[in-house]
mmCIF file of C-alpha atoms in Angstrom:
data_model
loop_
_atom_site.group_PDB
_atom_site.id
_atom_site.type_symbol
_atom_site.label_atom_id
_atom_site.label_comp_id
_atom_site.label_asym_id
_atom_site.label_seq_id
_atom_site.Cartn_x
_atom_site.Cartn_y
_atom_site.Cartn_z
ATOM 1 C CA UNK A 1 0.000 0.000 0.000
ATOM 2 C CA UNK A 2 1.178 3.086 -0.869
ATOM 3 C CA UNK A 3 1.743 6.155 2.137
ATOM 4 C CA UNK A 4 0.251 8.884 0.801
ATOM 5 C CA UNK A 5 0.699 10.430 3.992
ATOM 6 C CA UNK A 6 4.292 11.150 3.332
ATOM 7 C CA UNK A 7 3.648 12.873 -0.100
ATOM 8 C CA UNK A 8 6.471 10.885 -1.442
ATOM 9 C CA UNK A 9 5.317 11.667 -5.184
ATOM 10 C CA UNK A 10 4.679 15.203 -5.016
ATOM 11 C CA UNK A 11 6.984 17.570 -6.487
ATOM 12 C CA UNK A 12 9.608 20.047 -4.975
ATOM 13 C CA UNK A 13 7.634 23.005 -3.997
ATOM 14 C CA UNK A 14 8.677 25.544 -5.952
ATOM 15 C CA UNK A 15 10.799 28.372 -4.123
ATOM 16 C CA UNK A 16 10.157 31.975 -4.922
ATOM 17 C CA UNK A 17 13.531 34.515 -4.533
ATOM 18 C CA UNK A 18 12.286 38.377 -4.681
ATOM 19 C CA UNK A 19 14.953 40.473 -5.976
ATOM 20 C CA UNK A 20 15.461 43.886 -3.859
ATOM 21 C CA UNK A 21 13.980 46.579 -5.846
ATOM 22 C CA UNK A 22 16.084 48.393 -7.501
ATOM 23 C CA UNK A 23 16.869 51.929 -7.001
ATOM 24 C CA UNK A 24 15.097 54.866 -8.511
ATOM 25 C CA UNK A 25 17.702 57.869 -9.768
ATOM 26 C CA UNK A 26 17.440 60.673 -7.492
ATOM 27 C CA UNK A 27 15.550 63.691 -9.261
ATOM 28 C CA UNK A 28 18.037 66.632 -8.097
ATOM 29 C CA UNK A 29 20.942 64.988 -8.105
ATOM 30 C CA UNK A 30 21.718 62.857 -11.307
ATOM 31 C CA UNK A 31 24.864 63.549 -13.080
ATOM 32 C CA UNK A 32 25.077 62.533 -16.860
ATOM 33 C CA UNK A 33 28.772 62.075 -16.831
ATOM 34 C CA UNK A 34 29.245 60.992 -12.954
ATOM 35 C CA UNK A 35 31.170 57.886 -12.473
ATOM 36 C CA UNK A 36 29.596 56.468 -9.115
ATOM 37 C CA UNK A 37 26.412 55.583 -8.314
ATOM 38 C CA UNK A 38 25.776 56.105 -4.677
ATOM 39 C CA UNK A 39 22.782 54.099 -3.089
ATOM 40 C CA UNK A 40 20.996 55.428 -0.091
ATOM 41 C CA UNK A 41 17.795 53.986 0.310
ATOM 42 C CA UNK A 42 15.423 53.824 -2.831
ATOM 43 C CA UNK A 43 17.412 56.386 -4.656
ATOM 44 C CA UNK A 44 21.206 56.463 -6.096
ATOM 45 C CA UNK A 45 23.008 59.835 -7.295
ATOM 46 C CA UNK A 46 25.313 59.476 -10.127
ATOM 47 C CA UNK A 47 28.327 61.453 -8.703
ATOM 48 C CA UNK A 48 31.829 62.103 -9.137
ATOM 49 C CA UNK A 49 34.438 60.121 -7.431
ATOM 50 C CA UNK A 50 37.251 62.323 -7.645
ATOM 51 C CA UNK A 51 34.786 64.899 -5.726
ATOM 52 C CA UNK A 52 34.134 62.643 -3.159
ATOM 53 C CA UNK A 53 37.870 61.067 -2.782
ATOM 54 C CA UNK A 54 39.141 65.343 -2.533
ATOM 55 C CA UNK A 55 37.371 66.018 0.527
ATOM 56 C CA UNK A 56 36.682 62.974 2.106
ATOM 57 C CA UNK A 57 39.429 60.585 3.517
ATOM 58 C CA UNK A 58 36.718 57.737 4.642
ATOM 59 C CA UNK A 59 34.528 58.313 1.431
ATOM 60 C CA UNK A 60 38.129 57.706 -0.165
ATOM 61 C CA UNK A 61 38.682 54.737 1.702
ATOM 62 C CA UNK A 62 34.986 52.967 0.576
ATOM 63 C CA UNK A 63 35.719 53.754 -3.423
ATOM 64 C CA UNK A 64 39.091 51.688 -2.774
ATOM 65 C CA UNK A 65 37.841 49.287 -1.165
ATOM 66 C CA UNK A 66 35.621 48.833 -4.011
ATOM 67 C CA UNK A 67 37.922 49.322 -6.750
ATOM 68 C CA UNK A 68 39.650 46.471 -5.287
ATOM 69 C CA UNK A 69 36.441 44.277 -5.676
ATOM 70 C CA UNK A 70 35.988 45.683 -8.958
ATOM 71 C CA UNK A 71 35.317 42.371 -10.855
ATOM 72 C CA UNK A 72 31.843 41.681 -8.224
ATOM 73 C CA UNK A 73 31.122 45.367 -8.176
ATOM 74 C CA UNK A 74 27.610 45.808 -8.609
ATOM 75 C CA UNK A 75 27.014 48.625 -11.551
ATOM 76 C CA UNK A 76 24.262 50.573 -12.374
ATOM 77 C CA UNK A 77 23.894 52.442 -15.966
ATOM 78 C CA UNK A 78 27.564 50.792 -15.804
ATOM 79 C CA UNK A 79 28.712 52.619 -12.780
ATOM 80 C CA UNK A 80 30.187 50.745 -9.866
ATOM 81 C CA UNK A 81 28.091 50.989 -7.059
ATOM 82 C CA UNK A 82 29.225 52.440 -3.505
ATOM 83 C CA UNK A 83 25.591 51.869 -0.879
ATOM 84 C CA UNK A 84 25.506 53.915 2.489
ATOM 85 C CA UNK A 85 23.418 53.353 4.985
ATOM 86 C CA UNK A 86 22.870 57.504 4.972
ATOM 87 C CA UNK A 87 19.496 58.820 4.994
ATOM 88 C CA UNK A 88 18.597 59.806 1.036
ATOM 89 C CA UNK A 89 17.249 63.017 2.045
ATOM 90 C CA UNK A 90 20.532 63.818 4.213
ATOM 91 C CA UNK A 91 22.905 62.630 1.471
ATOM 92 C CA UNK A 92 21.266 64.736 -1.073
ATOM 93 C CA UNK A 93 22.290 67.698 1.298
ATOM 94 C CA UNK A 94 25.279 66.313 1.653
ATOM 95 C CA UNK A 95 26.456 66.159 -1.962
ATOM 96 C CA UNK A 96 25.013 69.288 -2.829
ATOM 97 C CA UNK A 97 27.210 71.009 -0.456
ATOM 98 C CA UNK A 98 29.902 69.161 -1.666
ATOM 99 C CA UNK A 99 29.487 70.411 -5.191
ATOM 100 C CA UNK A 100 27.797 74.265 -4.607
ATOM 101 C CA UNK A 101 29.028 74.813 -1.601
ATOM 102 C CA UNK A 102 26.828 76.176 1.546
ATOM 103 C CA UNK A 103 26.931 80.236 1.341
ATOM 104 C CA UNK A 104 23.579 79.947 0.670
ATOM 105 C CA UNK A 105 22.440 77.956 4.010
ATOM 106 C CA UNK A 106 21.054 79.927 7.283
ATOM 107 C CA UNK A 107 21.420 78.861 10.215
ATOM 108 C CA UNK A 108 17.575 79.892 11.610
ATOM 109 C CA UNK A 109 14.639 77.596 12.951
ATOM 110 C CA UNK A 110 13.766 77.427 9.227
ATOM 111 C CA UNK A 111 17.019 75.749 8.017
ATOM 112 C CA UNK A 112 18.009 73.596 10.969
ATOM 113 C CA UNK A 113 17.006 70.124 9.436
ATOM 114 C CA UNK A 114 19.496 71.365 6.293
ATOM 115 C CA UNK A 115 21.700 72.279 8.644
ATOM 116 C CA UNK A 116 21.584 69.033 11.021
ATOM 117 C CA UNK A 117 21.841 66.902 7.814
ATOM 118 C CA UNK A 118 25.505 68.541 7.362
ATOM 119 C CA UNK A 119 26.668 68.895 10.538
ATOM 120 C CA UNK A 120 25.567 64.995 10.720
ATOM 121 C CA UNK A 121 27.806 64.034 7.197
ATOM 122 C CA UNK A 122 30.386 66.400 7.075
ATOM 123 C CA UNK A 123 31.343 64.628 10.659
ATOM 124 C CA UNK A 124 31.268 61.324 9.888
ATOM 125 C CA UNK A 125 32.654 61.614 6.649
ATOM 126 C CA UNK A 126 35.271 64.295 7.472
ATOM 127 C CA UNK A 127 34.608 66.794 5.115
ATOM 128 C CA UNK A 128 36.373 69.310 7.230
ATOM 129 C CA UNK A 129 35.928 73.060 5.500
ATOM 130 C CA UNK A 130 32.455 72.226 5.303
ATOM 131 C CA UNK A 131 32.003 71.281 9.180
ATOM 132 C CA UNK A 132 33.485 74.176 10.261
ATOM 133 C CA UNK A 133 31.463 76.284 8.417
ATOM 134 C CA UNK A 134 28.410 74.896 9.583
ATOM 135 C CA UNK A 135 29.661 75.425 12.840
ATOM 136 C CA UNK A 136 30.524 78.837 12.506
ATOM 137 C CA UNK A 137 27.111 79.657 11.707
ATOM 138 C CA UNK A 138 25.871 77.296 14.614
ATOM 139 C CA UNK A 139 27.969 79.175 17.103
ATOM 140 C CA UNK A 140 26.577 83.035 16.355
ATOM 141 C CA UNK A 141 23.012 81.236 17.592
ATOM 142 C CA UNK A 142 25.081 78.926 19.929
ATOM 143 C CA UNK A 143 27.919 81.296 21.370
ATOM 144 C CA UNK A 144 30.690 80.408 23.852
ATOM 145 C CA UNK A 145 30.916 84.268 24.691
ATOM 146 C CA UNK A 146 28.382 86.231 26.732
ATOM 147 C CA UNK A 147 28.547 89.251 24.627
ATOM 148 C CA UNK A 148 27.860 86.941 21.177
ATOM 149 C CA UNK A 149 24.586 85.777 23.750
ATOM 150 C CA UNK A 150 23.826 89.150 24.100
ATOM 151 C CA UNK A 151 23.569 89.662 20.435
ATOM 152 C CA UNK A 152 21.623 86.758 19.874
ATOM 153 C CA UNK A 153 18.861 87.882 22.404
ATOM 154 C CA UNK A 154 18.866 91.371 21.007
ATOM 155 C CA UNK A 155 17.954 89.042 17.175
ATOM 156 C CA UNK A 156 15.192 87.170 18.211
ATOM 157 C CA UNK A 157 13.597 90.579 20.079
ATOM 158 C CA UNK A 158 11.367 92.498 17.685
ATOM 159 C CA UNK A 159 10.920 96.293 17.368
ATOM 160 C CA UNK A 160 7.896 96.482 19.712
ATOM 161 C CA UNK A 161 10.367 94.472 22.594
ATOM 162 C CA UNK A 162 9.002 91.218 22.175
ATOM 163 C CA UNK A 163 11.192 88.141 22.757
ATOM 164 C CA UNK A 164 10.493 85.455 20.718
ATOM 165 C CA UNK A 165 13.437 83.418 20.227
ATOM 166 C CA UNK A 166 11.196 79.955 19.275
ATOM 167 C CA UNK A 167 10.357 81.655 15.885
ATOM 168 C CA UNK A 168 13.935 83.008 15.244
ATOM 169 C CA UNK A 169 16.415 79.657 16.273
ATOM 170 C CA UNK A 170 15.400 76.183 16.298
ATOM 171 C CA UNK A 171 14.383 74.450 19.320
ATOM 172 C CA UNK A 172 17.381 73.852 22.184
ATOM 173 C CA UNK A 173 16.490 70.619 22.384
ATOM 174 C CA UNK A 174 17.000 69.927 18.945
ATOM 175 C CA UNK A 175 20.733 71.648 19.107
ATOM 176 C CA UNK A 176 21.365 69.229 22.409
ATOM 177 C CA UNK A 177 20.820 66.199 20.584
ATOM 178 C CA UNK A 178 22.768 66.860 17.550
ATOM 179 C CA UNK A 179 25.193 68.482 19.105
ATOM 180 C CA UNK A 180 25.371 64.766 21.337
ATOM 181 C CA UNK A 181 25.318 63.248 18.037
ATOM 182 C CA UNK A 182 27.540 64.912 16.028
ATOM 183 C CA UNK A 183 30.293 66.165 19.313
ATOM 184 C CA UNK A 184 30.421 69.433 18.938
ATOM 185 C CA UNK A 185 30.390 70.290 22.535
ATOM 186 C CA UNK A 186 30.351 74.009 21.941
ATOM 187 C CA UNK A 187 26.967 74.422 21.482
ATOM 188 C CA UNK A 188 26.258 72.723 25.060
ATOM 189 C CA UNK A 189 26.524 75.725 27.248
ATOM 190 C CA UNK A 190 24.307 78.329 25.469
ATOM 191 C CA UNK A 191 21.510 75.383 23.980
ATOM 192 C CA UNK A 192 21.227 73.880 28.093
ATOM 193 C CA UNK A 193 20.718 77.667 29.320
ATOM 194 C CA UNK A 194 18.204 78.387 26.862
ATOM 195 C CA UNK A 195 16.754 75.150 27.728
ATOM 196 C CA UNK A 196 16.268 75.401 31.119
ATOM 197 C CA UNK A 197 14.447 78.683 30.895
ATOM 198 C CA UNK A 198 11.404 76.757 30.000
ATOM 199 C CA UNK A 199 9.287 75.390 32.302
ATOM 200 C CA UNK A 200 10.356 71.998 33.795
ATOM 201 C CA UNK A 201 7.657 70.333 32.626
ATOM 202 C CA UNK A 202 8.257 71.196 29.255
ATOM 203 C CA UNK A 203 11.762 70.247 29.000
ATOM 204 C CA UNK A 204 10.334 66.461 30.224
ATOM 205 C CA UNK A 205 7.704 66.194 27.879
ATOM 206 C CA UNK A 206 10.328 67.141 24.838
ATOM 207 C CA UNK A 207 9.616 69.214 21.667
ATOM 208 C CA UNK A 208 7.029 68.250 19.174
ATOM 209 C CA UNK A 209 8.014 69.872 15.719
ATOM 210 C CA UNK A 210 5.089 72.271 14.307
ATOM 211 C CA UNK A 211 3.235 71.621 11.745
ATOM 212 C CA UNK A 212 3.708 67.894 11.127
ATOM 213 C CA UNK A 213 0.600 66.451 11.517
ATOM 214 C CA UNK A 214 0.276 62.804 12.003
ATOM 215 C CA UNK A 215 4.002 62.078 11.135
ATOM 216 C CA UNK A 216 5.301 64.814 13.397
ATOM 217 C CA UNK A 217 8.300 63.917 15.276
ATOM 218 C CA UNK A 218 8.677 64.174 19.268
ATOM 219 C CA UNK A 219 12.002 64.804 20.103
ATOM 220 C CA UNK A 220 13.050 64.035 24.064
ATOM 221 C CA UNK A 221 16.228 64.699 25.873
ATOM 222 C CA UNK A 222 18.138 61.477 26.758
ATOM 223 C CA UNK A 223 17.003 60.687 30.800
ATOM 224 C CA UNK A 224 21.107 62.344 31.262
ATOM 225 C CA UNK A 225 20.757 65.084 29.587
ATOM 226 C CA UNK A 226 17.296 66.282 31.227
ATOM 227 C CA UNK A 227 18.441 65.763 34.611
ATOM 228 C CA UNK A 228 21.812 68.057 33.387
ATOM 229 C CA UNK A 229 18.978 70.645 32.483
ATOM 230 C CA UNK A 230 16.866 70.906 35.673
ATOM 231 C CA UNK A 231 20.179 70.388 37.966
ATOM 232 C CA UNK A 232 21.444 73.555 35.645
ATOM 233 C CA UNK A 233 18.026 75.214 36.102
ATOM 234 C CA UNK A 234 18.421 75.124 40.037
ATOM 235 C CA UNK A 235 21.860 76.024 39.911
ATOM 236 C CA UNK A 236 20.971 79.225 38.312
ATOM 237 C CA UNK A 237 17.797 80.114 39.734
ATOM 238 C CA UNK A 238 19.775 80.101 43.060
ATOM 239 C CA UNK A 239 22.402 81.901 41.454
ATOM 240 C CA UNK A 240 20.096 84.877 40.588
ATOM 241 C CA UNK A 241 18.713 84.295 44.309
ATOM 242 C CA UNK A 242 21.940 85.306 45.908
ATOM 243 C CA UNK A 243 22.638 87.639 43.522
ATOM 244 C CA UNK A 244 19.581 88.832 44.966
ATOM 245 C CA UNK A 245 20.676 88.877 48.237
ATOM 246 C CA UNK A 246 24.195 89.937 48.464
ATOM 247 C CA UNK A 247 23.507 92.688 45.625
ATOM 248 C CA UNK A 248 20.338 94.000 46.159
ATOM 249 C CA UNK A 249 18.413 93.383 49.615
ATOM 250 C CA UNK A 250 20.008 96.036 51.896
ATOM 251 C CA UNK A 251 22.340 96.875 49.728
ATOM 252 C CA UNK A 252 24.590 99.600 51.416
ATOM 253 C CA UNK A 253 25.054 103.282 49.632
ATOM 254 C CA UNK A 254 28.761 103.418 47.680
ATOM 255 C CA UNK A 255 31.122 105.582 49.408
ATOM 256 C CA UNK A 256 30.523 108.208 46.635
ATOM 257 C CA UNK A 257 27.049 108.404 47.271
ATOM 258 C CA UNK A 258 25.986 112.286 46.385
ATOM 259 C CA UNK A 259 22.915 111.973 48.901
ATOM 260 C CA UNK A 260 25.301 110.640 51.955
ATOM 261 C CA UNK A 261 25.329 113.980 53.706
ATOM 262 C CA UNK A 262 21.785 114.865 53.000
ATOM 263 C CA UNK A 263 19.631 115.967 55.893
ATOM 264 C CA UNK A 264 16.199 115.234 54.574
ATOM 265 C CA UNK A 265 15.777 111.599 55.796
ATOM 266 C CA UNK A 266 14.031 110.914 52.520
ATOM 267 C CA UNK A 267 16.678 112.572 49.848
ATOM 268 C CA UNK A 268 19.511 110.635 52.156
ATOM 269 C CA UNK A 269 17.887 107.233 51.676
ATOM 270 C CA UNK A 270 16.825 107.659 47.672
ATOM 271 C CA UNK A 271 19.779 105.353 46.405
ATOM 272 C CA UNK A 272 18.684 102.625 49.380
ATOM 273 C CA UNK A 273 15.240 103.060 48.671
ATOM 274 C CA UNK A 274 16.073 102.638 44.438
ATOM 275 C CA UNK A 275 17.925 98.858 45.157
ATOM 276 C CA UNK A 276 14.866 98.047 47.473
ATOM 277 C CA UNK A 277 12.359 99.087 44.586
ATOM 278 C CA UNK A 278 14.603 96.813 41.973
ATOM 279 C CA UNK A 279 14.433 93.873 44.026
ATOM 280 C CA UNK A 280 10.842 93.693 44.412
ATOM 281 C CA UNK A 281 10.852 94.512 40.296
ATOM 282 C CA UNK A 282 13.110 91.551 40.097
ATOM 283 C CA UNK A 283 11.208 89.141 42.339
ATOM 284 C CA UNK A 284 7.859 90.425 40.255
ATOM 285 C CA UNK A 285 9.027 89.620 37.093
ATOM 286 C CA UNK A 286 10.476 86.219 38.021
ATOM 287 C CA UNK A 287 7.090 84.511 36.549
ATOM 288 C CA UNK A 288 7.808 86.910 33.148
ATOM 289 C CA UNK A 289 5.310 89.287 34.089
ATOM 290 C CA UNK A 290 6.395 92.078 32.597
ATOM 291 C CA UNK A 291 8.809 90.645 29.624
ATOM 292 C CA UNK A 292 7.674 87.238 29.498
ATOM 293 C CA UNK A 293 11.150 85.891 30.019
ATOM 294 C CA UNK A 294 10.169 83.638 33.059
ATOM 295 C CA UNK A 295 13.340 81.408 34.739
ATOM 296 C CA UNK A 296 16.105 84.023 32.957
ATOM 297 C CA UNK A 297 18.636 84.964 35.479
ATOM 298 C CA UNK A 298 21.117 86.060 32.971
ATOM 299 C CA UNK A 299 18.520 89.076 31.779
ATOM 300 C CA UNK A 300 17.251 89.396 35.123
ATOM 301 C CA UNK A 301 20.780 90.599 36.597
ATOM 302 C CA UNK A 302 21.025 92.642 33.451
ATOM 303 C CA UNK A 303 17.939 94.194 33.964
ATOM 304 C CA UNK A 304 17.953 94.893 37.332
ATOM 305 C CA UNK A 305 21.270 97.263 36.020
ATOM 306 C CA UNK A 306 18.710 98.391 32.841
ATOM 307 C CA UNK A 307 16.283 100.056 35.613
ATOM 308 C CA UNK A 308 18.845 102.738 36.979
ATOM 309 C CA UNK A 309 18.750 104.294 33.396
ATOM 310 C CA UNK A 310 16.153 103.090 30.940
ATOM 311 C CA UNK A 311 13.037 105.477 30.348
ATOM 312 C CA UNK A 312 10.217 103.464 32.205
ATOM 313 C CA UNK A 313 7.174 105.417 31.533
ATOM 314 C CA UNK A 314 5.810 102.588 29.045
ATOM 315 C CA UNK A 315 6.032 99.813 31.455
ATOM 316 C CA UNK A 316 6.043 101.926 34.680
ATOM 317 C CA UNK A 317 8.635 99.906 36.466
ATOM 318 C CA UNK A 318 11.178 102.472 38.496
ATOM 319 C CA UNK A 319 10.043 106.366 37.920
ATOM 320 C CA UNK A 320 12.544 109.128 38.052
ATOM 321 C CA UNK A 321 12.110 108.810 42.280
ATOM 322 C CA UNK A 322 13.509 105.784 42.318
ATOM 323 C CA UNK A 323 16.882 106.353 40.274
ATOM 324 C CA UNK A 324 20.387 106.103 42.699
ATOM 325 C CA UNK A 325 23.238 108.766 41.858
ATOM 326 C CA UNK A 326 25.755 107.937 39.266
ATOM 327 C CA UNK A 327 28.577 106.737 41.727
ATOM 328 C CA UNK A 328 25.934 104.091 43.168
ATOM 329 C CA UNK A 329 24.823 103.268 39.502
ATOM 330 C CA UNK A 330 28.172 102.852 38.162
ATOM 331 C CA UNK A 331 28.985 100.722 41.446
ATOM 332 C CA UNK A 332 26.124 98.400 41.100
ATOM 333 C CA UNK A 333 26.872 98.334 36.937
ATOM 334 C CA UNK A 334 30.368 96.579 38.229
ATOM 335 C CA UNK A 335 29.026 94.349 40.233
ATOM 336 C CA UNK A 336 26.201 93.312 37.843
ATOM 337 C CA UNK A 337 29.444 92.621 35.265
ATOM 338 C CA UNK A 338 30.694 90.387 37.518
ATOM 339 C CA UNK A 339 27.508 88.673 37.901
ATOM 340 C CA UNK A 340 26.852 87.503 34.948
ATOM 341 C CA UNK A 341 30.299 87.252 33.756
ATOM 342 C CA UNK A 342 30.781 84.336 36.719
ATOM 343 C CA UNK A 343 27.874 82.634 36.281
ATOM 344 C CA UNK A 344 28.281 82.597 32.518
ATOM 345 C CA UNK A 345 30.830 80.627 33.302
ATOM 346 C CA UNK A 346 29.477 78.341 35.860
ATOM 347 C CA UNK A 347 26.963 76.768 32.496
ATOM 348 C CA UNK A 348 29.263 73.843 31.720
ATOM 349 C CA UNK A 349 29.549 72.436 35.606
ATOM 350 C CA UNK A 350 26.108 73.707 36.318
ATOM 351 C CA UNK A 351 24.711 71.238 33.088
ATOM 352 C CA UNK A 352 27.189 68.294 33.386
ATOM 353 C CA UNK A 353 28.797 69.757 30.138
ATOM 354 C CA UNK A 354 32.682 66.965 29.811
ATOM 355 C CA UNK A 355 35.034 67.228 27.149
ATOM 356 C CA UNK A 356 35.001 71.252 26.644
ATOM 357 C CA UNK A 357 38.426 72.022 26.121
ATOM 358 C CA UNK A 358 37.779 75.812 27.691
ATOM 359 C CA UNK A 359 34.903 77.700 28.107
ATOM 360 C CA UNK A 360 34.135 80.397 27.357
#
């Protein structure tokens, strides 16, 4: 009897291979007399190697690696093939700086995913004079000085006195994580401070990019990084807080002071009374009251110095009562300096900021 339960007479079932699909050409970047067809993803680029070999010492490496293998190179439209495992979109950036250059790139909210894309390649391919420029643009939005900071706020504040730095420079959190990526450690310092000036709970709950819709992006610190920004965040809210204290409350009249020999009680306490009326504007506008810069002790120390001489009758902070002589001004303006000059460079210990060769 024959076991039909083994199938003995049934044929080999047939086996189906499925070839990878191949590769589309990539619509900007498709050069009629390249000589190297880069893959990344679905698309290649028909490219130059002598290009790529010039500026880039591992991108040299790969096309001699493959020259070697030339004989099992795989070719397409007779072009030896090179794949990367770079995002398309990325390498297209990539490559285009390569051959045009980037004078044309900004470094604003606007650009940043250009800009991330070669910070990302020029790095790990070593494309040096390109890196560099990126980063000099980076580092006008990203300074290691206070007074390039100071610029940078003055940018993203419009002509009615508005800060609004979210729709002038991309998101810090953005910066922090390509920055991690990419180890450009300069741009730690001034990306954690502008951080932490948001609330806490909206550095833990991470940066959802605008305007996405369903296939928007949420981008979180790493669980490191966010305790570096509220440890930072404490560090200088009780910075400003003594600050506070030892400059402000009770602060005693410079020896200078052209109302120390007054008579009239009131005239003789007028520079006193001016640091007691700038603290309690200080400790109002903590919450961003009156500028909407809420958990900013840098401008806070600056602006305590700002009340002693700016025209107030817009926001009616300190009238002309409340204004201390010139020698107590310009005593105060010193130690404000100071200030912010020290804790401006407190940021990297205050954020758990290694490998900065010097700062600022």
């Amino acid at each position: 009897m024959d076991d039909f339960s083994t199938n003995r007479h049934a044929e080999n079932p047939i086996k189906f291979e499925f070839l990878p699909a191949l590769p589309s050409r990539h619509p900007d970047l498709w050069l009629s007399d390249g000589n190297i067809a880069l893959v990344a993803g679905s698309f290649y680029f028909n490219v130059h190697k002598g290009l790529l070999c010039r500026h880039s010492l591992p991108l040299l490496d790969a096309i001699k690696a493959l020259e070697a293998e030339e004989r099992h190179a795989r070719l397409i439209e007779g072009n030896p093939v090179l794949e990367l495992d770079d995002n398309p979109v990325d390498l297209c950036r990539f490559l285009l700086a390569l051959y045009d250059g980037v004078s044309g790139i900004k470094h604003d909210a606007e650009d940043f995913d250009v800009v991330a894309s070669l910070l990302r390649l020029t790095t790990k391919y070593a494309v040096e004079h390109i890196r560099k420029d990126i980063l000099r643009g980076m580092l006008a939005i990203w300074p290691r000085t206070l007074s390039a900071w100071e610029f940078r706020e003055a940018d993203a504040t419009d002509a009615a006195g508005v800060y609004k730095p979210r729709s002038v420079y991309p998101h810090p959190i953005l910066v922090i994580n390509l920055a991690r990526e990419t180890s450009t450690t300069d741009l730690l310092p001034s990306a954690f401070y502008d951080l932490s000036r948001c609330a806490a709970s909206e550095i833990a709950t991470g940066y959802l990019v605008p305007g996405a819709g369903d296939r928007a992006q949420l981008h979180l610190l790493s669980d490191e990084d966010l305790m570096n920004t509220l440890r930072g965040r404490e560090h200088a809210s009780r910075f400003l807080s003594t600050f506070v204290v030892n400059e402000l409350e009770g602060r005693e009249v410079c020896v200078g002071c052209v109302h120390r020999s007054e008579t009239d009680p009131f005239r003789k306490r007028i520079c006193q009374a001016t640091f007691e009326a700038t603290t309690f504007e200080i400790l109002r506008d903590v919450n961003g009251v009156v500028f909407h810069r809420s958990s900013d002790p840098l401008f806070a120390i600056m602006d305590a110095d700002l009340m002693q001489t700016r025209n107030e009758s817009a926001s009616g902070r300190l009238n002309l009562l409340h204004r201390a002589c010139e020698p107590c001004r310009v005593e105060f303006t010193a130690s404000v300096d100071v200030a912010r000059d020290e804790m401006w460079r407190k940021l990297p210990m205050w954020f758990g900021i290694s490998n900065l060769p010097s700062w600022p």
